[in-house]
Amino acid sequence: GNSVTQMEGPVTLSEEAFLTINCTYTATGYPSLFWYVQYPGEGLQLLLKATKADDKGSNKGFEATYRKETTSFHLEKGSVQVSDSAVYFCALSDQGGSEKLVFGKGTKLTVNP
Amino acid sequence: AAGVIQSPRHLIKEKRETATLKCYPIPRHDTVYWYQQGPGQDPQFLISFYEKMQSDKGSIPDRFSAQQFSDYHSELNMSSLELGDSALYFCASSQTSGRMREQYFGPGTRLTVT
């Protein structure tokens, strides 16, 4: 079945550091790929998405590129802020059917001032 | 913009009791998904509905049932609650039309079983 593997962390960075959170997937067909963010005590917010190979999703300084050849969707940000501290989930959805989401285990990011 | 509404936000129940969680999707969204997130875990898909019909089923215990009503709101009914049911339950909604059905999540219901 479909699955997502992401760097589990936790990851601790200083403000303005570069962030990479690795995510790879296993899927039949051509899934859509997502990064969701969960702030403490809150629900899941869609951060960015990509629907086909070579698509680049971007939002709030975060970027991820859909790499079909390496089945990856790594999250990057050039300069993190304290407010980026949260748990980040990589996810995929099947194309067709219910398109339910399959999540990775999540990566907790802490950014220190 | 309107978001997904879930109620209650917090619920405390004892073992063997029942619980009902409610979800009100974004207006004009026709699909509802339920996910369960255990402490420190990733969200796991439970069940989904499209136009009031069950469209997919995941790792949902037989003690749980769900339905989507004519106004598109959905309810997750949980019976014979167990300690292991303590989790955050998310509802998400999406709209079928369009190239990709993006799911929007509610704030979740935190269920504690004692």
PDB file of C-alpha atoms in Angstrom:
ATOM      1  CA  GLY A   1       0.000   0.000   0.000  1.00  0.00           C
ATOM      2  CA  ASN A   2       0.884   3.656  -0.082  1.00  0.00           C
ATOM      3  CA  SER A   3       3.237   4.979   2.562  1.00  0.00           C
ATOM      4  CA  VAL A   4       5.228   8.050   3.519  1.00  0.00           C
ATOM      5  CA  THR A   5       8.578   8.079   5.276  1.00  0.00           C
ATOM      6  CA  GLN A   6       9.873  11.288   6.727  1.00  0.00           C
ATOM      7  CA  MET A   7      12.762  12.344   8.891  1.00  0.00           C
ATOM      8  CA  GLU A   8      11.422  12.002  12.405  1.00  0.00           C
ATOM      9  CA  GLY A   9      13.564  14.407  14.346  1.00  0.00           C
ATOM     10  CA  PRO A  10      13.133  16.230  16.589  1.00  0.00           C
ATOM     11  CA  VAL A  11      14.944  18.996  14.776  1.00  0.00           C
ATOM     12  CA  THR A  12      16.315  21.970  16.681  1.00  0.00           C
ATOM     13  CA  LEU A  13      17.638  24.998  14.836  1.00  0.00           C
ATOM     14  CA  SER A  14      18.658  28.533  15.571  1.00  0.00           C
ATOM     15  CA  GLU A  15      16.714  31.398  14.069  1.00  0.00           C
ATOM     16  CA  GLU A  16      17.695  32.153  10.450  1.00  0.00           C
ATOM     17  CA  ALA A  17      19.144  28.668   9.922  1.00  0.00           C
ATOM     18  CA  PHE A  18      18.379  26.607   6.822  1.00  0.00           C
ATOM     19  CA  LEU A  19      15.776  23.882   7.175  1.00  0.00           C
ATOM     20  CA  THR A  20      15.427  20.596   5.327  1.00  0.00           C
ATOM     21  CA  ILE A  21      12.963  17.885   6.315  1.00  0.00           C
ATOM     22  CA  ASN A  22      13.228  14.819   4.136  1.00  0.00           C
ATOM     23  CA  CYS A  23      10.184  12.982   2.860  1.00  0.00           C
ATOM     24  CA  THR A  24       9.980   9.991   0.537  1.00  0.00           C
ATOM     25  CA  TYR A  25       6.940   8.070  -0.539  1.00  0.00           C
ATOM     26  CA  THR A  26       5.812   4.751  -1.932  1.00  0.00           C
ATOM     27  CA  ALA A  27       2.697   4.793  -4.051  1.00  0.00           C
ATOM     28  CA  THR A  28       1.002   3.236  -7.013  1.00  0.00           C
ATOM     29  CA  GLY A  29       0.062   5.686  -9.700  1.00  0.00           C
ATOM     30  CA  TYR A  30       0.672   9.384  -9.354  1.00  0.00           C
ATOM     31  CA  PRO A  31      -0.304  10.717  -5.946  1.00  0.00           C
ATOM     32  CA  SER A  32      -0.627  14.334  -4.932  1.00  0.00           C
ATOM     33  CA  LEU A  33       1.841  15.368  -2.251  1.00  0.00           C
ATOM     34  CA  PHE A  34       1.357  17.703   0.683  1.00  0.00           C
ATOM     35  CA  TRP A  35       3.060  19.234   3.663  1.00  0.00           C
ATOM     36  CA  TYR A  36       0.836  19.969   6.654  1.00  0.00           C
ATOM     37  CA  VAL A  37       1.859  21.899   9.761  1.00  0.00           C
ATOM     38  CA  GLN A  38       0.463  21.437  13.247  1.00  0.00           C
ATOM     39  CA  TYR A  39       1.119  24.131  15.831  1.00  0.00           C
ATOM     40  CA  PRO A  40       0.881  23.162  19.502  1.00  0.00           C
ATOM     41  CA  GLY A  41      -2.690  22.450  20.515  1.00  0.00           C
ATOM     42  CA  GLU A  42      -4.061  23.163  17.063  1.00  0.00           C
ATOM     43  CA  GLY A  43      -5.325  21.306  14.023  1.00  0.00           C
ATOM     44  CA  LEU A  44      -3.611  20.554  10.753  1.00  0.00           C
ATOM     45  CA  GLN A  45      -2.990  23.372   8.318  1.00  0.00           C
ATOM     46  CA  LEU A  46      -2.054  22.815   4.704  1.00  0.00           C
ATOM     47  CA  LEU A  47       1.345  24.388   4.131  1.00  0.00           C
ATOM     48  CA  LEU A  48       1.935  23.531   0.474  1.00  0.00           C
ATOM     49  CA  LYS A  49       1.078  20.983  -2.175  1.00  0.00           C
ATOM     50  CA  ALA A  50       2.138  19.561  -5.546  1.00  0.00           C
ATOM     51  CA  THR A  51       0.088  17.458  -7.907  1.00  0.00           C
ATOM     52  CA  LYS A  52       2.537  16.203 -10.525  1.00  0.00           C
ATOM     53  CA  ALA A  53       6.190  15.530 -11.144  1.00  0.00           C
ATOM     54  CA  ASP A  54       8.475  18.583 -11.053  1.00  0.00           C
ATOM     55  CA  ASP A  55       5.761  20.758  -9.527  1.00  0.00           C
ATOM     56  CA  LYS A  56       7.113  23.051  -6.825  1.00  0.00           C
ATOM     57  CA  GLY A  57       4.827  23.959  -3.966  1.00  0.00           C
ATOM     58  CA  SER A  58       5.640  27.064  -1.961  1.00  0.00           C
ATOM     59  CA  ASN A  59       4.134  29.085   0.874  1.00  0.00           C
ATOM     60  CA  LYS A  60       5.421  31.350   3.654  1.00  0.00           C
ATOM     61  CA  GLY A  61       9.020  30.832   2.524  1.00  0.00           C
ATOM     62  CA  PHE A  62       8.725  27.041   2.529  1.00  0.00           C
ATOM     63  CA  GLU A  63       9.264  25.054  -0.670  1.00  0.00           C
ATOM     64  CA  ALA A  64       9.070  21.447  -1.789  1.00  0.00           C
ATOM     65  CA  THR A  65       9.516  19.915  -5.227  1.00  0.00           C
ATOM     66  CA  TYR A  66       7.753  16.744  -6.395  1.00  0.00           C
ATOM     67  CA  ARG A  67      10.573  14.455  -7.566  1.00  0.00           C
ATOM     68  CA  LYS A  68       9.186  11.378  -9.255  1.00  0.00           C
ATOM     69  CA  GLU A  69      12.587   9.892 -10.042  1.00  0.00           C
ATOM     70  CA  THR A  70      13.576   9.843  -6.359  1.00  0.00           C
ATOM     71  CA  THR A  71       9.978   9.596  -5.020  1.00  0.00           C
ATOM     72  CA  SER A  72      10.715  12.513  -2.737  1.00  0.00           C
ATOM     73  CA  PHE A  73       9.093  15.743  -1.575  1.00  0.00           C
ATOM     74  CA  HIS A  74      11.617  17.360   0.769  1.00  0.00           C
ATOM     75  CA  LEU A  75      10.582  20.492   2.657  1.00  0.00           C
ATOM     76  CA  GLU A  76      13.010  23.430   2.714  1.00  0.00           C
ATOM     77  CA  LYS A  77      13.144  26.931   4.097  1.00  0.00           C
ATOM     78  CA  GLY A  78      16.077  29.257   3.756  1.00  0.00           C
ATOM     79  CA  SER A  79      15.732  31.096   7.054  1.00  0.00           C
ATOM     80  CA  VAL A  80      13.544  29.736   9.840  1.00  0.00           C
ATOM     81  CA  GLN A  81      11.862  31.833  12.495  1.00  0.00           C
ATOM     82  CA  VAL A  82      10.848  31.048  16.059  1.00  0.00           C
ATOM     83  CA  SER A  83       7.235  31.112  14.872  1.00  0.00           C
ATOM     84  CA  ASP A  84       7.959  28.145  12.574  1.00  0.00           C
ATOM     85  CA  SER A  85       8.245  25.860  15.599  1.00  0.00           C
ATOM     86  CA  ALA A  86       5.651  23.151  15.007  1.00  0.00           C
ATOM     87  CA  VAL A  87       5.216  19.566  13.854  1.00  0.00           C
ATOM     88  CA  TYR A  88       5.419  19.061  10.094  1.00  0.00           C
ATOM     89  CA  PHE A  89       3.685  16.174   8.345  1.00  0.00           C
ATOM     90  CA  CYS A  90       4.347  14.979   4.832  1.00  0.00           C
ATOM     91  CA  ALA A  91       1.327  13.324   3.215  1.00  0.00           C
ATOM     92  CA  LEU A  92       0.094  11.856  -0.029  1.00  0.00           C
ATOM     93  CA  SER A  93      -3.316  11.245  -1.460  1.00  0.00           C
ATOM     94  CA  ASP A  94      -4.340   8.681  -4.021  1.00  0.00           C
ATOM     95  CA  GLN A  95      -5.592  10.035  -7.275  1.00  0.00           C
ATOM     96  CA  GLY A  96      -9.045   8.660  -7.756  1.00  0.00           C
ATOM     97  CA  GLY A  97     -11.097   6.891  -5.129  1.00  0.00           C
ATOM     98  CA  SER A  98     -11.656   8.753  -1.885  1.00  0.00           C
ATOM     99  CA  GLU A  99      -8.238  10.457  -2.014  1.00  0.00           C
ATOM    100  CA  LYS A 100      -7.737   9.870   1.673  1.00  0.00           C
ATOM    101  CA  LEU A 101      -4.472  11.174   3.065  1.00  0.00           C
ATOM    102  CA  VAL A 102      -1.626   8.953   4.189  1.00  0.00           C
ATOM    103  CA  PHE A 103       0.694  10.771   6.566  1.00  0.00           C
ATOM    104  CA  GLY A 104       4.291  10.385   7.590  1.00  0.00           C
ATOM    105  CA  LYS A 105       5.150  10.162  11.288  1.00  0.00           C
ATOM    106  CA  GLY A 106       5.741  13.891  11.605  1.00  0.00           C
ATOM    107  CA  THR A 107       8.840  15.949  12.382  1.00  0.00           C
ATOM    108  CA  LYS A 108       8.898  18.259  15.365  1.00  0.00           C
ATOM    109  CA  LEU A 109      10.795  21.468  14.647  1.00  0.00           C
ATOM    110  CA  THR A 110      11.971  23.779  17.413  1.00  0.00           C
ATOM    111  CA  VAL A 111      13.537  27.092  16.454  1.00  0.00           C
ATOM    112  CA  ASN A 112      15.472  28.905  19.156  1.00  0.00           C
ATOM    113  CA  PRO A 113      16.062  32.677  19.170  1.00  0.00           C
TER     114      PRO A 113
ATOM    115  CA  ALA B   1     -13.606  32.386   5.131  1.00  0.00           C
ATOM    116  CA  ALA B   2     -15.690  29.650   6.669  1.00  0.00           C
ATOM    117  CA  GLY B   3     -13.774  26.719   8.078  1.00  0.00           C
ATOM    118  CA  VAL B   4     -14.564  23.201   9.178  1.00  0.00           C
ATOM    119  CA  ILE B   5     -16.341  23.193  12.532  1.00  0.00           C
ATOM    120  CA  GLN B   6     -16.045  20.364  14.993  1.00  0.00           C
ATOM    121  CA  SER B   7     -17.881  19.907  18.239  1.00  0.00           C
ATOM    122  CA  PRO B   8     -17.257  19.413  20.998  1.00  0.00           C
ATOM    123  CA  ARG B   9     -13.648  20.544  21.162  1.00  0.00           C
ATOM    124  CA  HIS B  10     -12.975  18.499  24.264  1.00  0.00           C
ATOM    125  CA  LEU B  11     -14.761  15.445  25.590  1.00  0.00           C
ATOM    126  CA  ILE B  12     -14.111  13.321  28.630  1.00  0.00           C
ATOM    127  CA  LYS B  13     -15.778   9.927  28.889  1.00  0.00           C
ATOM    128  CA  GLU B  14     -15.396   6.840  30.999  1.00  0.00           C
ATOM    129  CA  LYS B  15     -14.653   3.354  29.736  1.00  0.00           C
ATOM    130  CA  ARG B  16     -17.613   1.618  28.148  1.00  0.00           C
ATOM    131  CA  GLU B  17     -19.469   4.880  27.587  1.00  0.00           C
ATOM    132  CA  THR B  18     -20.483   6.238  24.200  1.00  0.00           C
ATOM    133  CA  ALA B  19     -19.436   9.448  22.460  1.00  0.00           C
ATOM    134  CA  THR B  20     -20.687  11.387  19.462  1.00  0.00           C
ATOM    135  CA  LEU B  21     -18.428  13.755  17.580  1.00  0.00           C
ATOM    136  CA  LYS B  22     -19.849  16.223  15.083  1.00  0.00           C
ATOM    137  CA  CYS B  23     -18.354  17.814  12.007  1.00  0.00           C
ATOM    138  CA  TYR B  24     -19.714  20.665   9.899  1.00  0.00           C
ATOM    139  CA  PRO B  25     -17.854  20.921   6.587  1.00  0.00           C
ATOM    140  CA  ILE B  26     -17.089  24.060   4.669  1.00  0.00           C
ATOM    141  CA  PRO B  27     -20.177  25.183   2.690  1.00  0.00           C
ATOM    142  CA  ARG B  28     -20.434  23.493  -0.734  1.00  0.00           C
ATOM    143  CA  HIS B  29     -17.921  20.815   0.229  1.00  0.00           C
ATOM    144  CA  ASP B  30     -19.385  17.408  -0.541  1.00  0.00           C
ATOM    145  CA  THR B  31     -16.818  15.059   1.000  1.00  0.00           C
ATOM    146  CA  VAL B  32     -15.996  14.526   4.662  1.00  0.00           C
ATOM    147  CA  TYR B  33     -13.076  12.566   6.093  1.00  0.00           C
ATOM    148  CA  TRP B  34     -12.425  11.446   9.673  1.00  0.00           C
ATOM    149  CA  TYR B  35      -8.929  10.901  11.059  1.00  0.00           C
ATOM    150  CA  GLN B  36      -7.673   9.748  14.448  1.00  0.00           C
ATOM    151  CA  GLN B  37      -4.406  11.056  15.882  1.00  0.00           C
ATOM    152  CA  GLY B  38      -3.066   9.283  18.939  1.00  0.00           C
ATOM    153  CA  PRO B  39      -0.606  11.049  21.271  1.00  0.00           C
ATOM    154  CA  GLY B  40       2.597  11.750  19.382  1.00  0.00           C
ATOM    155  CA  GLN B  41       1.320   9.871  16.342  1.00  0.00           C
ATOM    156  CA  ASP B  42       0.476  10.729  12.762  1.00  0.00           C
ATOM    157  CA  PRO B  43      -3.198  11.041  11.798  1.00  0.00           C
ATOM    158  CA  GLN B  44      -4.779   7.782  10.667  1.00  0.00           C
ATOM    159  CA  PHE B  45      -7.677   7.693   8.237  1.00  0.00           C
ATOM    160  CA  LEU B  46     -10.897   6.257   9.648  1.00  0.00           C
ATOM    161  CA  ILE B  47     -13.706   6.775   7.154  1.00  0.00           C
ATOM    162  CA  SER B  48     -14.976   9.118   4.457  1.00  0.00           C
ATOM    163  CA  PHE B  49     -18.278  10.112   2.912  1.00  0.00           C
ATOM    164  CA  TYR B  50     -19.146  11.572  -0.451  1.00  0.00           C
ATOM    165  CA  GLU B  51     -22.630  12.921  -1.043  1.00  0.00           C
ATOM    166  CA  LYS B  52     -23.873  11.188   2.107  1.00  0.00           C
ATOM    167  CA  MET B  53     -22.593   7.769   1.057  1.00  0.00           C
ATOM    168  CA  GLN B  54     -19.601   6.038   2.598  1.00  0.00           C
ATOM    169  CA  SER B  55     -16.794   6.298   0.070  1.00  0.00           C
ATOM    170  CA  ASP B  56     -13.855   4.675   1.846  1.00  0.00           C
ATOM    171  CA  LYS B  57     -13.035   2.948   5.085  1.00  0.00           C
ATOM    172  CA  GLY B  58      -9.767   2.703   6.925  1.00  0.00           C
ATOM    173  CA  SER B  59      -8.747   1.336  10.295  1.00  0.00           C
ATOM    174  CA  ILE B  60     -12.023   2.114  12.021  1.00  0.00           C
ATOM    175  CA  PRO B  61     -13.051  -0.229  14.842  1.00  0.00           C
ATOM    176  CA  ASP B  62     -16.404  -1.973  14.589  1.00  0.00           C
ATOM    177  CA  ARG B  63     -17.419  -0.090  17.746  1.00  0.00           C
ATOM    178  CA  PHE B  64     -17.352   3.113  15.711  1.00  0.00           C
ATOM    179  CA  SER B  65     -19.894   4.173  13.142  1.00  0.00           C
ATOM    180  CA  ALA B  66     -20.371   7.325  11.166  1.00  0.00           C
ATOM    181  CA  GLN B  67     -22.758   8.932   8.769  1.00  0.00           C
ATOM    182  CA  GLN B  68     -23.219  12.059   6.720  1.00  0.00           C
ATOM    183  CA  PHE B  69     -26.562  13.822   6.839  1.00  0.00           C
ATOM    184  CA  SER B  70     -28.608  15.661   4.221  1.00  0.00           C
ATOM    185  CA  ASP B  71     -27.057  18.987   5.257  1.00  0.00           C
ATOM    186  CA  TYR B  72     -23.595  17.370   4.763  1.00  0.00           C
ATOM    187  CA  HIS B  73     -22.633  17.472   8.402  1.00  0.00           C
ATOM    188  CA  SER B  74     -21.201  14.231   9.701  1.00  0.00           C
ATOM    189  CA  GLU B  75     -21.228  12.442  13.029  1.00  0.00           C
ATOM    190  CA  LEU B  76     -18.798   9.854  14.369  1.00  0.00           C
ATOM    191  CA  ASN B  77     -20.404   7.594  16.955  1.00  0.00           C
ATOM    192  CA  MET B  78     -18.140   5.673  19.287  1.00  0.00           C
ATOM    193  CA  SER B  79     -19.441   3.011  21.647  1.00  0.00           C
ATOM    194  CA  SER B  80     -17.921   0.840  24.369  1.00  0.00           C
ATOM    195  CA  LEU B  81     -15.100   3.320  24.695  1.00  0.00           C
ATOM    196  CA  GLU B  82     -11.663   2.027  25.604  1.00  0.00           C
ATOM    197  CA  LEU B  83      -8.674   3.813  27.093  1.00  0.00           C
ATOM    198  CA  GLY B  84      -6.922   3.441  23.734  1.00  0.00           C
ATOM    199  CA  ASP B  85      -9.584   5.536  22.054  1.00  0.00           C
ATOM    200  CA  SER B  86      -8.153   8.619  23.741  1.00  0.00           C
ATOM    201  CA  ALA B  87      -6.964  10.719  20.824  1.00  0.00           C
ATOM    202  CA  LEU B  88      -7.491  13.806  18.757  1.00  0.00           C
ATOM    203  CA  TYR B  89     -10.185  13.250  16.133  1.00  0.00           C
ATOM    204  CA  PHE B  90     -10.030  15.396  13.051  1.00  0.00           C
ATOM    205  CA  CYS B  91     -12.629  15.986  10.451  1.00  0.00           C
ATOM    206  CA  ALA B  92     -11.654  17.313   7.033  1.00  0.00           C
ATOM    207  CA  SER B  93     -13.775  18.365   4.099  1.00  0.00           C
ATOM    208  CA  SER B  94     -13.156  18.797   0.393  1.00  0.00           C
ATOM    209  CA  GLN B  95     -14.970  19.700  -2.801  1.00  0.00           C
ATOM    210  CA  THR B  96     -15.089  17.181  -5.615  1.00  0.00           C
ATOM    211  CA  SER B  97     -15.021  19.678  -8.447  1.00  0.00           C
ATOM    212  CA  GLY B  98     -11.679  20.985  -9.534  1.00  0.00           C
ATOM    213  CA  ARG B  99      -8.421  19.360 -10.447  1.00  0.00           C
ATOM    214  CA  MET B 100      -7.495  18.286  -6.982  1.00  0.00           C
ATOM    215  CA  ARG B 101      -9.570  17.726  -3.920  1.00  0.00           C
ATOM    216  CA  GLU B 102      -7.722  19.642  -1.249  1.00  0.00           C
ATOM    217  CA  GLN B 103      -8.692  18.673   2.286  1.00  0.00           C
ATOM    218  CA  TYR B 104      -9.327  21.349   4.884  1.00  0.00           C
ATOM    219  CA  PHE B 105      -9.074  20.237   8.474  1.00  0.00           C
ATOM    220  CA  GLY B 106     -11.108  21.243  11.481  1.00  0.00           C
ATOM    221  CA  PRO B 107      -9.509  22.032  14.844  1.00  0.00           C
ATOM    222  CA  GLY B 108     -10.201  18.534  16.132  1.00  0.00           C
ATOM    223  CA  THR B 109     -12.027  17.015  19.082  1.00  0.00           C
ATOM    224  CA  ARG B 110      -9.818  15.835  21.905  1.00  0.00           C
ATOM    225  CA  LEU B 111     -11.369  12.734  23.430  1.00  0.00           C
ATOM    226  CA  THR B 112     -10.113  11.524  26.778  1.00  0.00           C
ATOM    227  CA  VAL B 113     -11.318   8.162  28.046  1.00  0.00           C
ATOM    228  CA  THR B 114     -10.760   7.521  31.760  1.00  0.00           C
TER     229      THR B 114
END
